[in-house]
XYZ file of C-alpha atoms in Angstrom:
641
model
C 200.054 34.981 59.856
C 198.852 31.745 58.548
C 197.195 30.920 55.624
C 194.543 27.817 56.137
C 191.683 26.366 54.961
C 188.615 28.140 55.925
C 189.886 31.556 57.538
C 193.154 32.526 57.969
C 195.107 31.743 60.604
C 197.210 34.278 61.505
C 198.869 31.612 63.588
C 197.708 32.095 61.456
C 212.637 32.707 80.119
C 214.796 31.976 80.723
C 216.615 28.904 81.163
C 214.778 28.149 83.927
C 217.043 28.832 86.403
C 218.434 25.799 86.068
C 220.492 26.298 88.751
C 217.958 26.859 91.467
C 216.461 25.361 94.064
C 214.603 26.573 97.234
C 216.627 24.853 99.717
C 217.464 27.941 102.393
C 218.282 30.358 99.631
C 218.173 33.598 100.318
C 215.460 35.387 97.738
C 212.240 33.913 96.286
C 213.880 31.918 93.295
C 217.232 30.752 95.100
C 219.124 34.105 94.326
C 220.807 36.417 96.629
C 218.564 39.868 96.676
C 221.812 41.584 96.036
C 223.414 42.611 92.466
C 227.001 42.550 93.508
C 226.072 39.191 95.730
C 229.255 36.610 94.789
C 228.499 33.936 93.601
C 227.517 30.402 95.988
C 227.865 27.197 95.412
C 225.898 24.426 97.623
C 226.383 20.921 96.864
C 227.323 21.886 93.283
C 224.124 23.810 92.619
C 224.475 27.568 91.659
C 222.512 30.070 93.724
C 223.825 33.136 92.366
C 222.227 36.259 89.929
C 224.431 35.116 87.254
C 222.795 31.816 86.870
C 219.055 34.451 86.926
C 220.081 36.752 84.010
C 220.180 35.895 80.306
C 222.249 38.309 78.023
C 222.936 38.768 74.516
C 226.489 37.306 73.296
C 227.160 37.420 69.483
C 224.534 34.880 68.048
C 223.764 33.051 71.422
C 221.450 33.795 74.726
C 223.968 33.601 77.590
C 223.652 33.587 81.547
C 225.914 35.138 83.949
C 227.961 32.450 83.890
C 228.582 32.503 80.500
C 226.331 29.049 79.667
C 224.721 29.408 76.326
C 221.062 29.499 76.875
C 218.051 28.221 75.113
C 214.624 29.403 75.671
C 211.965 27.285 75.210
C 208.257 27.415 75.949
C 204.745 29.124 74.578
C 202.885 32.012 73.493
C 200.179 32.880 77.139
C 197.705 33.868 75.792
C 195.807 34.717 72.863
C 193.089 35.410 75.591
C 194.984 39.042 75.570
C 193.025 39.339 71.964
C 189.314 38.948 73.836
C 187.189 41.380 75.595
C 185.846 38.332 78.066
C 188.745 39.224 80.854
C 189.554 42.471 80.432
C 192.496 41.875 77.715
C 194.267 39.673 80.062
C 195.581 36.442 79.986
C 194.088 34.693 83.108
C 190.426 35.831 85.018
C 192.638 35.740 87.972
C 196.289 35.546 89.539
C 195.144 31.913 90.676
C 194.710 30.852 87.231
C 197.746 32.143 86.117
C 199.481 30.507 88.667
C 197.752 26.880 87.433
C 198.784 27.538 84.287
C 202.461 28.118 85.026
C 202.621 25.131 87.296
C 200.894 23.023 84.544
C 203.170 24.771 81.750
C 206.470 23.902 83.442
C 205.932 20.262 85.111
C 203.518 19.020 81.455
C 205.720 20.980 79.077
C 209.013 21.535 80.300
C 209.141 25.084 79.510
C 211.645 27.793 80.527
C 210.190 30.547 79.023
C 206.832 32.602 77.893
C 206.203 34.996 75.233
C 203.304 37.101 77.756
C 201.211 38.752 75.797
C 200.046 43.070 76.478
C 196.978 44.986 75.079
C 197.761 48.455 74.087
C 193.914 49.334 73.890
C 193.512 48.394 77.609
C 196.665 49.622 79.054
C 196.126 53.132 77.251
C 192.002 53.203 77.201
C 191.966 56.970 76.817
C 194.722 59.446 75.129
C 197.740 60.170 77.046
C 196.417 58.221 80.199
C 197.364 54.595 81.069
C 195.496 52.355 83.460
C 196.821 51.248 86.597
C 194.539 48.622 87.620
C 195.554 46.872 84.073
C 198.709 47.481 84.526
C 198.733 45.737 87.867
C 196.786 42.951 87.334
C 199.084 41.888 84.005
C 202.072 42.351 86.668
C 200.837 40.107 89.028
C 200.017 37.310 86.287
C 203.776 37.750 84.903
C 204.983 37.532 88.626
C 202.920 34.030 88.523
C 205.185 33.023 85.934
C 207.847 34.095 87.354
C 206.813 32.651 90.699
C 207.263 28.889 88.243
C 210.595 29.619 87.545
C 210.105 30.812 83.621
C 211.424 33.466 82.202
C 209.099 36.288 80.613
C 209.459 38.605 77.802
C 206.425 40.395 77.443
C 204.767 41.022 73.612
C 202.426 44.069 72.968
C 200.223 42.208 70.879
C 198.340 43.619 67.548
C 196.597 41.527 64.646
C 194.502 43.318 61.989
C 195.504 46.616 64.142
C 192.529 47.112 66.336
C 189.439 44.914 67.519
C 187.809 48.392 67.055
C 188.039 48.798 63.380
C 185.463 46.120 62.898
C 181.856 46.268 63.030
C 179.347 43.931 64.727
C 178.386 42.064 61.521
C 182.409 41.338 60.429
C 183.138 37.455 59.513
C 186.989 38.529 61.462
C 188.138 39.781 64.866
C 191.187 42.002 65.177
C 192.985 43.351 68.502
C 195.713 46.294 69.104
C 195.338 50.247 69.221
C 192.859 51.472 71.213
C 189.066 52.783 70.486
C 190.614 56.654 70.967
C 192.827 55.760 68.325
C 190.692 54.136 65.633
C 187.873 56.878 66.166
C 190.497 60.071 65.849
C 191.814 58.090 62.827
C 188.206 58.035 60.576
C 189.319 55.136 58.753
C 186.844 53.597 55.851
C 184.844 50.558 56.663
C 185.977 47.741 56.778
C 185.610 45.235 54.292
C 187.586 42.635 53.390
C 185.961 41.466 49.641
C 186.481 38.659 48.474
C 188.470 37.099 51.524
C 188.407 33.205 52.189
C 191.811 33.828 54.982
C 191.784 36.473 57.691
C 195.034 36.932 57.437
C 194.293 38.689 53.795
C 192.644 41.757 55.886
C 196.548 42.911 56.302
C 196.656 43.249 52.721
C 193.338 43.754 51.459
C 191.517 45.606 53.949
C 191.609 49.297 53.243
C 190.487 49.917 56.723
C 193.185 47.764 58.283
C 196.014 48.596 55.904
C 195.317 52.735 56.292
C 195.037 52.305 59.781
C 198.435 50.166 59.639
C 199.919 53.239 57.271
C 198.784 56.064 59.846
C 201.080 53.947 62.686
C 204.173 53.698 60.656
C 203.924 57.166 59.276
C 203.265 58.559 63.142
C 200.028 60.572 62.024
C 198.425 63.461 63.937
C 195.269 63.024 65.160
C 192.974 65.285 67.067
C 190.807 63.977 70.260
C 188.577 65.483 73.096
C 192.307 66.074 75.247
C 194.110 67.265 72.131
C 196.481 65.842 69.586
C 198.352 62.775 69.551
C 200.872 61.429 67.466
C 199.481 57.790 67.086
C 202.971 55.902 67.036
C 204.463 58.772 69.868
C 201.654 57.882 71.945
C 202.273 54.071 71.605
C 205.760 54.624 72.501
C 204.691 56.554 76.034
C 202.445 53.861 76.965
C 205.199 51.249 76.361
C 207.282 52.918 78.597
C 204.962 53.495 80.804
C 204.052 49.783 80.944
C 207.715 49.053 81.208
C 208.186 51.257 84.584
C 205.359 50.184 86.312
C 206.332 46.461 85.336
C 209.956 46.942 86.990
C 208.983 48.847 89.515
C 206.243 46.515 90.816
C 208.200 43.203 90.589
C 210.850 42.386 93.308
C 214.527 42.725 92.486
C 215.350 38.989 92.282
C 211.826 38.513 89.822
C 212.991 41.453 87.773
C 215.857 38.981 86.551
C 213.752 36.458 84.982
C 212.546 39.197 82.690
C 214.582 38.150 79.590
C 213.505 41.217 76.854
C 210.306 43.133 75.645
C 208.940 42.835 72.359
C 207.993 45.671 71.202
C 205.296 44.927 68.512
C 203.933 42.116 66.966
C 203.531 41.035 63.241
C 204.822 44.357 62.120
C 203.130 45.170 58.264
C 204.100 48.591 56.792
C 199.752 48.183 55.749
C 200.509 50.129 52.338
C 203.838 51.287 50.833
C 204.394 54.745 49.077
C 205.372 54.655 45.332
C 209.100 53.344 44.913
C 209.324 51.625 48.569
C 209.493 47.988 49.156
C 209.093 46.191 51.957
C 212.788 45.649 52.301
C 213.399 49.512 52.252
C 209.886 50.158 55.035
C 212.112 47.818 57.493
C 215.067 49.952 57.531
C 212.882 53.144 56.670
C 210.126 52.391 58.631
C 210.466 49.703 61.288
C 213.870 50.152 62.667
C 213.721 53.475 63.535
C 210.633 52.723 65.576
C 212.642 49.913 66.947
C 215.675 52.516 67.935
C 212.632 54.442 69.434
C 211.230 51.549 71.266
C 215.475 50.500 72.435
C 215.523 54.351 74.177
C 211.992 53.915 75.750
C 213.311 50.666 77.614
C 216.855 52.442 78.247
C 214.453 55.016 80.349
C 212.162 52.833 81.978
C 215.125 50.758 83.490
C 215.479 47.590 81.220
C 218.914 49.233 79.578
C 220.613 46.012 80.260
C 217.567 43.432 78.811
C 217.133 43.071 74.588
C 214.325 44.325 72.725
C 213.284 41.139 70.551
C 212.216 42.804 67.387
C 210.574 41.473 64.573
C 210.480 42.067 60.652
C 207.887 42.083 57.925
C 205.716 39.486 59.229
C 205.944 37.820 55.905
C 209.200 37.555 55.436
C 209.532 33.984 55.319
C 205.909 33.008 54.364
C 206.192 29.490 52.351
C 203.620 30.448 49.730
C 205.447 32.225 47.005
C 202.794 34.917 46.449
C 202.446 35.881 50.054
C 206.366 36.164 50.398
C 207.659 39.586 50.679
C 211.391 40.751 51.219
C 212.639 41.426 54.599
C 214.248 40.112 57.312
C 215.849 43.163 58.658
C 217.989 43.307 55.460
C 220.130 46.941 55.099
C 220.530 47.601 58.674
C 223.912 46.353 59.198
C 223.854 44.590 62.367
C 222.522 44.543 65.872
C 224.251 43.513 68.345
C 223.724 42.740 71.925
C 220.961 44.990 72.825
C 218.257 43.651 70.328
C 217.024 40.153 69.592
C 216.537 38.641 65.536
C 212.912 37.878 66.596
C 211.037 35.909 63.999
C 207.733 33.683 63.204
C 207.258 30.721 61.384
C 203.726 29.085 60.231
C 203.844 26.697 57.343
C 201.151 28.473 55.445
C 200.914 25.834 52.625
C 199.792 23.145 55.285
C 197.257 25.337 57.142
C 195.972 26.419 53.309
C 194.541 22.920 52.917
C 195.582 23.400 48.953
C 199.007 23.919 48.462
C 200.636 21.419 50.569
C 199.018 17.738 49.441
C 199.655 15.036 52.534
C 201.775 15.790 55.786
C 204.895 17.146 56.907
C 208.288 14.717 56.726
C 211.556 14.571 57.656
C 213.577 17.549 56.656
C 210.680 19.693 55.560
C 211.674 22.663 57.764
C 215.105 22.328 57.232
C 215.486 25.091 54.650
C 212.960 27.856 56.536
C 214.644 27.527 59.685
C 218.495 27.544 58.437
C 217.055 31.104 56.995
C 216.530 32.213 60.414
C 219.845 30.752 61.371
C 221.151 32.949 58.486
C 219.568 36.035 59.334
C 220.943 35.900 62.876
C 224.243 35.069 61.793
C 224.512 38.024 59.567
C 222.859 40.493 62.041
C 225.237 39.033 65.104
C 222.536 38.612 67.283
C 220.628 35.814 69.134
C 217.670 34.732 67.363
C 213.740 33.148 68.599
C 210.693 31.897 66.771
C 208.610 33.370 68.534
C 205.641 32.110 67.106
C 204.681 28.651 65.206
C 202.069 26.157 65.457
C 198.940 24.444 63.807
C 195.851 23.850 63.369
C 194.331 21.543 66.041
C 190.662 20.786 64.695
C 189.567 21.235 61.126
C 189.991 20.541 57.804
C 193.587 20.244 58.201
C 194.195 18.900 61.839
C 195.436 15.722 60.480
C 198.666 18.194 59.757
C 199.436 18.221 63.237
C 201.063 15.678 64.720
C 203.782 15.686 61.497
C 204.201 19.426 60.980
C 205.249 20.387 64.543
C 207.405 17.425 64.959
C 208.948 18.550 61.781
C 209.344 22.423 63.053
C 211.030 21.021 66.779
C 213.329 18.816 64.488
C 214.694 21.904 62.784
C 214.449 24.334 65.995
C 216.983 21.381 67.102
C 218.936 21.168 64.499
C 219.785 22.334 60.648
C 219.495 18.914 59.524
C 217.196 16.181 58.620
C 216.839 13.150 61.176
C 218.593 11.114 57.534
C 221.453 13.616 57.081
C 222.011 13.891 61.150
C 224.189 11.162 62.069
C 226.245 11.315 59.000
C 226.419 15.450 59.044
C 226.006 16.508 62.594
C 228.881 18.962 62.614
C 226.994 21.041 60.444
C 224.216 20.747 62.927
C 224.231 24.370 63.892
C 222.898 26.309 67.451
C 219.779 24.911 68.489
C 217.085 27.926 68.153
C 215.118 29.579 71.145
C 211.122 29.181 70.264
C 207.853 29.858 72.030
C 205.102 27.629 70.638
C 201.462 29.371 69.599
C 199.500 28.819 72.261
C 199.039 27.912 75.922
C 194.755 29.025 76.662
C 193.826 27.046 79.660
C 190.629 28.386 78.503
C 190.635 26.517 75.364
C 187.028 25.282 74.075
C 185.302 27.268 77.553
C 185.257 31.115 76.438
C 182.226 33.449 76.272
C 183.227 36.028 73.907
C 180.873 38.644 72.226
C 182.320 38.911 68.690
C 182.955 42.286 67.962
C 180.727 42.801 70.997
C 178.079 41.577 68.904
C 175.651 39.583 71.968
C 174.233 37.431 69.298
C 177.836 36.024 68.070
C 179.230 34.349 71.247
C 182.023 32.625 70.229
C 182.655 29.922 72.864
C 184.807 27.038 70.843
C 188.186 26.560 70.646
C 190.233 29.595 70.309
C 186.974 32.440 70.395
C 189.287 34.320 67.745
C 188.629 33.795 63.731
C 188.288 29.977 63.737
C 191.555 29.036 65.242
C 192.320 26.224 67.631
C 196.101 25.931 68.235
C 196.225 25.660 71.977
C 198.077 22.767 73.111
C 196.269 22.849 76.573
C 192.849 22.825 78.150
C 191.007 21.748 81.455
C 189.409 19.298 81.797
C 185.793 18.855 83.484
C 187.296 19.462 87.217
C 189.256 22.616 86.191
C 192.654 20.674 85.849
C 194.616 21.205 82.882
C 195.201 18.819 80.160
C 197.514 18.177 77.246
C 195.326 18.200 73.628
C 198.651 17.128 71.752
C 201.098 14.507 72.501
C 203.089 14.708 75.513
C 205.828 13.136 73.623
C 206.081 16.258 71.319
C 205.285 18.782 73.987
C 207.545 17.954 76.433
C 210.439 17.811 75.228
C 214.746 16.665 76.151
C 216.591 20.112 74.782
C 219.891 22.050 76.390
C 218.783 24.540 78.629
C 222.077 25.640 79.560
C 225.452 24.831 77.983
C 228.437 25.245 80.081
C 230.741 26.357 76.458
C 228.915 26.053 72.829
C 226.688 23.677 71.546
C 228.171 21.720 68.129
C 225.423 19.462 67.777
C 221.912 18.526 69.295
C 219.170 16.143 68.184
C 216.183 14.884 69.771
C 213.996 11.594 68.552
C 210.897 12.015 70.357
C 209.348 9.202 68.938
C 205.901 11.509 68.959
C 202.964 9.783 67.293
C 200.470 10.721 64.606
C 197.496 8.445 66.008
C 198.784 5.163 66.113
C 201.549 5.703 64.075
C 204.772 6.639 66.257
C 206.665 8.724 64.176
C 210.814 8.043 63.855
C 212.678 10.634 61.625
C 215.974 9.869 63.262
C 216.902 6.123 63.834
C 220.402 5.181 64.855
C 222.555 3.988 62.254
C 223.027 0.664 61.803
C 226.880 1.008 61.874
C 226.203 2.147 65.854
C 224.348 -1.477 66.647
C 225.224 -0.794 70.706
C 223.616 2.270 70.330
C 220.966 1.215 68.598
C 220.141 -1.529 71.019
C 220.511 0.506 73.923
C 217.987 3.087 72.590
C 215.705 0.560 71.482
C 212.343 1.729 70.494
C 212.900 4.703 73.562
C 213.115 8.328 72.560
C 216.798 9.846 72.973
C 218.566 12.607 72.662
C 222.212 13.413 71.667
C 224.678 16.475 72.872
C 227.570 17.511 71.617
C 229.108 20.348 73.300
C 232.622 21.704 73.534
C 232.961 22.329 77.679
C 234.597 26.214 78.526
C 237.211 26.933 80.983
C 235.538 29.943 82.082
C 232.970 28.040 84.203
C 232.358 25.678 86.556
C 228.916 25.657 86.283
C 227.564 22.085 84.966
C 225.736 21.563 81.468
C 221.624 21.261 81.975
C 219.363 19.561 79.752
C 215.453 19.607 80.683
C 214.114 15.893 81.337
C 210.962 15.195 79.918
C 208.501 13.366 82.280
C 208.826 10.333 80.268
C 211.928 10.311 81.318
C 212.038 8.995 85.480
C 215.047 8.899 87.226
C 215.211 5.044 87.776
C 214.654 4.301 84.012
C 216.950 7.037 82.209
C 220.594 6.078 80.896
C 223.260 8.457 79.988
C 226.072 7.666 78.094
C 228.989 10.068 77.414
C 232.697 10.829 78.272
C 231.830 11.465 81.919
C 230.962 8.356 82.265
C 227.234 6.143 82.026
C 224.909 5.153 84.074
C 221.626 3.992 84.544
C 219.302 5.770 87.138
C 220.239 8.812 87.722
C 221.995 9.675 91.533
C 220.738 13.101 93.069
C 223.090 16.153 92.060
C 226.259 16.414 94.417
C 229.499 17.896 93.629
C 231.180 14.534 92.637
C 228.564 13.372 90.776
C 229.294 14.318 87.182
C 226.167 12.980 85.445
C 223.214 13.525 87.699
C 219.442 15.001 88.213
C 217.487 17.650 89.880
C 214.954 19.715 89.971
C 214.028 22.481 88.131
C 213.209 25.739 90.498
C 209.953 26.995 90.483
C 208.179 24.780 93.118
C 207.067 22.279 90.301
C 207.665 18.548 89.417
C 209.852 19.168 85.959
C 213.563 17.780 86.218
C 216.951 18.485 84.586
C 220.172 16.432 83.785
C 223.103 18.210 85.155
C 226.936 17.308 83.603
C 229.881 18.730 85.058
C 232.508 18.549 83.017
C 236.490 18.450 84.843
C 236.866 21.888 83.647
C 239.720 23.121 81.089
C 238.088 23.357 77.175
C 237.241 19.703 75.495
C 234.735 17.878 73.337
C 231.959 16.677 75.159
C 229.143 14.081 74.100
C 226.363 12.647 75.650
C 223.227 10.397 74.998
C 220.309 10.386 76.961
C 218.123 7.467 76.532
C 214.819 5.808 78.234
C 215.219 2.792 76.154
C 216.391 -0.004 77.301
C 215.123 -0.651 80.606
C 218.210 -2.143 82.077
C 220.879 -1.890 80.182
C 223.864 -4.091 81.459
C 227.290 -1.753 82.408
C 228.996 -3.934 79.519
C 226.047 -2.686 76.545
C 226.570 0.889 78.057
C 230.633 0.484 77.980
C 230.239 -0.652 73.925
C 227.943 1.807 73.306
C 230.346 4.700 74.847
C 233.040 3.053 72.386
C 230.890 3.752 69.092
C 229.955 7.611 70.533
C 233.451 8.087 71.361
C 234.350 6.710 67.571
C 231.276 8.628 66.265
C 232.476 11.991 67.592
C 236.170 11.409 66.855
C 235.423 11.076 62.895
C 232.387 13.302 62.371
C 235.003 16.531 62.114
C 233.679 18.729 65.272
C 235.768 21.947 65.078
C 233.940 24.300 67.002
């Protein structure tokens, strides 16, 4: 949850089959139909279900092939929280389908964090709905369809839309009317409350209801008693089964995890427990519980990406509280560190005076690098974002170039250069949100008919979409392309050492550099000129042959993009072949987005590469001095890895 200025914000897969294309390949997305299919090779390009499949090895996502994986994309949608279609993301297939196509080819995504209603999927006690069911399937499929991977989020804020009455200042969205009516919880009322987010706390409605989850009350209804968290756990499996049973083989693949709740809050605690002891009390037995449910259902071999205290890591010291999934020992390979991050001082409008910088984020996100160290798992932020319009808007443009800096790295764009050993993974994210819708709904609040809520978000004042359509119904970018789209390792053939990207985003007419090349690289520096870049550092593995990928933005055309690393350089990048070690494609999906591919000799070495649309043609002589001060760079910055 976010803190902000009027309201709170509670704002406040994968790779993208890198490997893929469509080229008389057996299976809709370029993989053989068959799980014991060996793997094929065509020109170099990898048509195989190991490329599909993302897995859980120690701290990194990994594909068949043993390529470290990064996921990268959005949040679809926070539609899911409105009544005005039906609790799902998309009023039809066909729109999902534009949104994927426009999410891939204007964003470079891999992945999407696909948000689930419990209330609609489970509308009456111990039934599920079908049609629901089906029509969420077939808008994941769309996604699918793209090329993205999808982990699917059951999706609760403020517990239930149904605990608030027709005259409430807040929305909330979750469990089920059955639910909140068997529960006879107080009114709701808020107080004093400036932030919707303080309803989790404050709320005696919302933080009983919240208690009666975690505590798996009894409650009676019309077709008996239910256990409230039991029967969220059957309709979650439920879900799951029809999901996998309703998706072809090859799309199945693509799924990447489930998340089982989101923005867990234990609501109240009981005298002597802390919010460090409800985790491993509380929340991780329900997460064992949830781990079984997908074991039955058929996703044994996918992660559940679980989440702790939602405030965890809140950057307001009196909204901070313990957590972290502290006392559990570790996880393992079967669940995901699955965490949020919303710099509530910014979206307060009090507590953080100016805009972001350099290096803000540094310290939050080498937390989360931390906490997935120390629970040996792979780790996402699976939500983060900002205020679009408002009071504190003019945030925006700094504080999510700040939050991709860190995603990228663990340092700031001053330290990089001079420290990029300790650079660290580069961190799977899903950015809050992607609403085509954004600006057009025609939601009843609280299904209040004289409260239509048809700006921005339609949920408690927010407006973080980075997309909308425009007049004719195609969709549009509302932030900078430059910052959206973005250069970042989809696959790694061996581990990542070090990765940064200068996107040269702007904040109006101000383009924003956090990262300049040293003066002490001047080649470098002069073949980058005033052009965004990116730099990789990788150490190649022996135990593949598949090549390195790294999504091109669509600033970055063929013709105009230069590469220089110890494969070689070049300037316009040659169609992918098998002798071409430095080269470009296209991602799967049926779209326009593009990937680098670098295939390295094979064996285990250090590997570096910079990808540049600076200058716009570079002689073979600049390139050839700048590959001497890389090589020089990497030799003396200590990579051990």
């Amino acid at each position: 949850m976010v803190y902000r200025g009027a309201h709170v914000k509670k704002r406040t897969l994968g790779i993208s089959l890198g490997l893929v294309m469509v080229l008389g390949v057996v299976g809709a997305y370029g993989v053989s139909n068959s799980a014991d299919a060996a793997p094929v090779k065509k020109d170099g390009l990898w048509f195989d279900d190991l490329a599909a499949e993302v897995s859980v090895d120690g701290t990194r996502f990994v594909d068949g092939h043993g390529r470290e994986v990064v996921l990268r994309g959005f949040n679809v949608s926070g539609e899911v929280k409105l009544e005005e279609n039906g609790g799902l993301p998309f009023a039809s297939t066909a729109d999902a389908r534009k949104s994927a196509k426009a999410l891939r080819e204007m964003a470079g995504a891999n992945s999407v964090r696909f948000l689930l209603s419990w209330a609609k999927a489970n509308p009456e006690p111990g039934k599920v709905d079908e049609k629901y069911l089906a029509a969420a399937t077939a808008q994941i499929k769309a996604f699918l369809d793209a090329g993205l991977r999808v982990y699917p989020d059951f999706h609760q804020d403020l517990y239930s839309r149904y605990l608030f009455n027709k005259g409430s200042w807040y929305q909330g969205d979750g469990a089920p009317k059955w639910v909140v009516e068997a529960g006879g919880y107080p009114k709701e009322n808020c107080g004093i409350c400036v932030q919707w987010g303080q309803n989790i706390t404050q709320n005696k409605a919302v933080t009983s209801a919240h208690r009666d989850f975690w505590r798996n009350r009894e409650v009676t209804t019309s077709a008996g008693n239910f256990k409230i968290q039991d029967a969220f756990l059957d309709t979650a499996e439920e879900t799951m089964k029809y999901i996998k049973g309703h998706l072809p083989a090859e799309s199945f693949k693509l799924v990447a995890g489930f998340d089982p709740l989101n923005e867990p809050h234990a609501g109240t605690y009981d005298s002597g427990e802390t919010s460090k002891s409800w985790e491993k009390d509380r929340l991780w037995p329900f997460y064992q519980n949830f781990r079984a449910r997908m074991d039955a259902a058929g996703w044994q071999d996918k992660p559940a990406f679980v989440e702790p205290n939602l405030f965890w890591n809140s950057n307001i010291f009196f909204a901070k509280q313990e957590g972290g999934l502290q006392g559990i020992g570790t996880l393992g390979s079967r669940y995901v560190f699955n965490t949020h991050f919303y710099d509530h001082a910014a979206m307060s409008g009090i507590f953080m005076p100016g805009k972001a910088s350099d290096g803000r984020y540094v310290d939050d996100f080498r937390k989360i690098r931390d906490r997935s160290t120390a629970l040996n798992t792979a780790s996402i932020v699976s939500e983060f974002g900002h205020h679009l319009s408002g009071s504190v808007a003019d945030k925006a443009p700094t504080v999510l170039k700040g939050m991709y800096q860190s995603l990228d790295s663990r340092m700031s764009g001053a330290d990089w250069w001079k420290k990029a050993a300790e650079s660290g993974p580069v961190l799977s994210s899903t950015q809050w949100q992607w609403d085509i819708y954004s600006g057009r709904h025609h939601e009843l609040k609280n299904d209040n008919p004289d409260k239509v809520l048809t700006d921005h978000d339609a949920w408690n004042d927010e407006d973080l979409s980075s997309v909308a359509l425009d007049d004719s119904g195609t969709p549009v970018l509302r932030q900078d392309a430059r910052l959206i789209d973005r250069l970042y390792p989809e696959a790694v053939a061996g581990r990542t050492l070090a990765f940064t990207y200068e996107d040269r985003s702007r904040d109006g007419s101000k383009t924003l550099t956090w990262n300049p090349v040293p003066s002490s690289m001047p080649n470098v520096a002069q073949l980058v000129g005033e052009g965004q870049y990116g730099v990789l550092v990788w150490r190649s593995d022996s135990g593949t042959e598949a090549p390195t990928e790294l999504h091109l933005p669509g600033g970055f055309a063929s013709a105009s993009t230069t590469v220089v690393s110890d494969l070689g350089t070049v300037t316009g990048l040659p169609a992918y072949s098998s002798d071409t070690p430095i080269a470009a494609a296209a991602e799967t999906g049926g779209t326009d987005a593009r990937r680098l591919l670098l295939t390295t000799p094979g064996g285990s070495a250090l590997h570096y590469a910079l990808v540049t649309n600076g200058a716009e043609k570079p002689s073979p002589d600049l390139r050839a001095a700048a590959q001497k001060e890389l090589a020089a760079w990497v030799a003396a910055s200590g990579f051990t890895g």
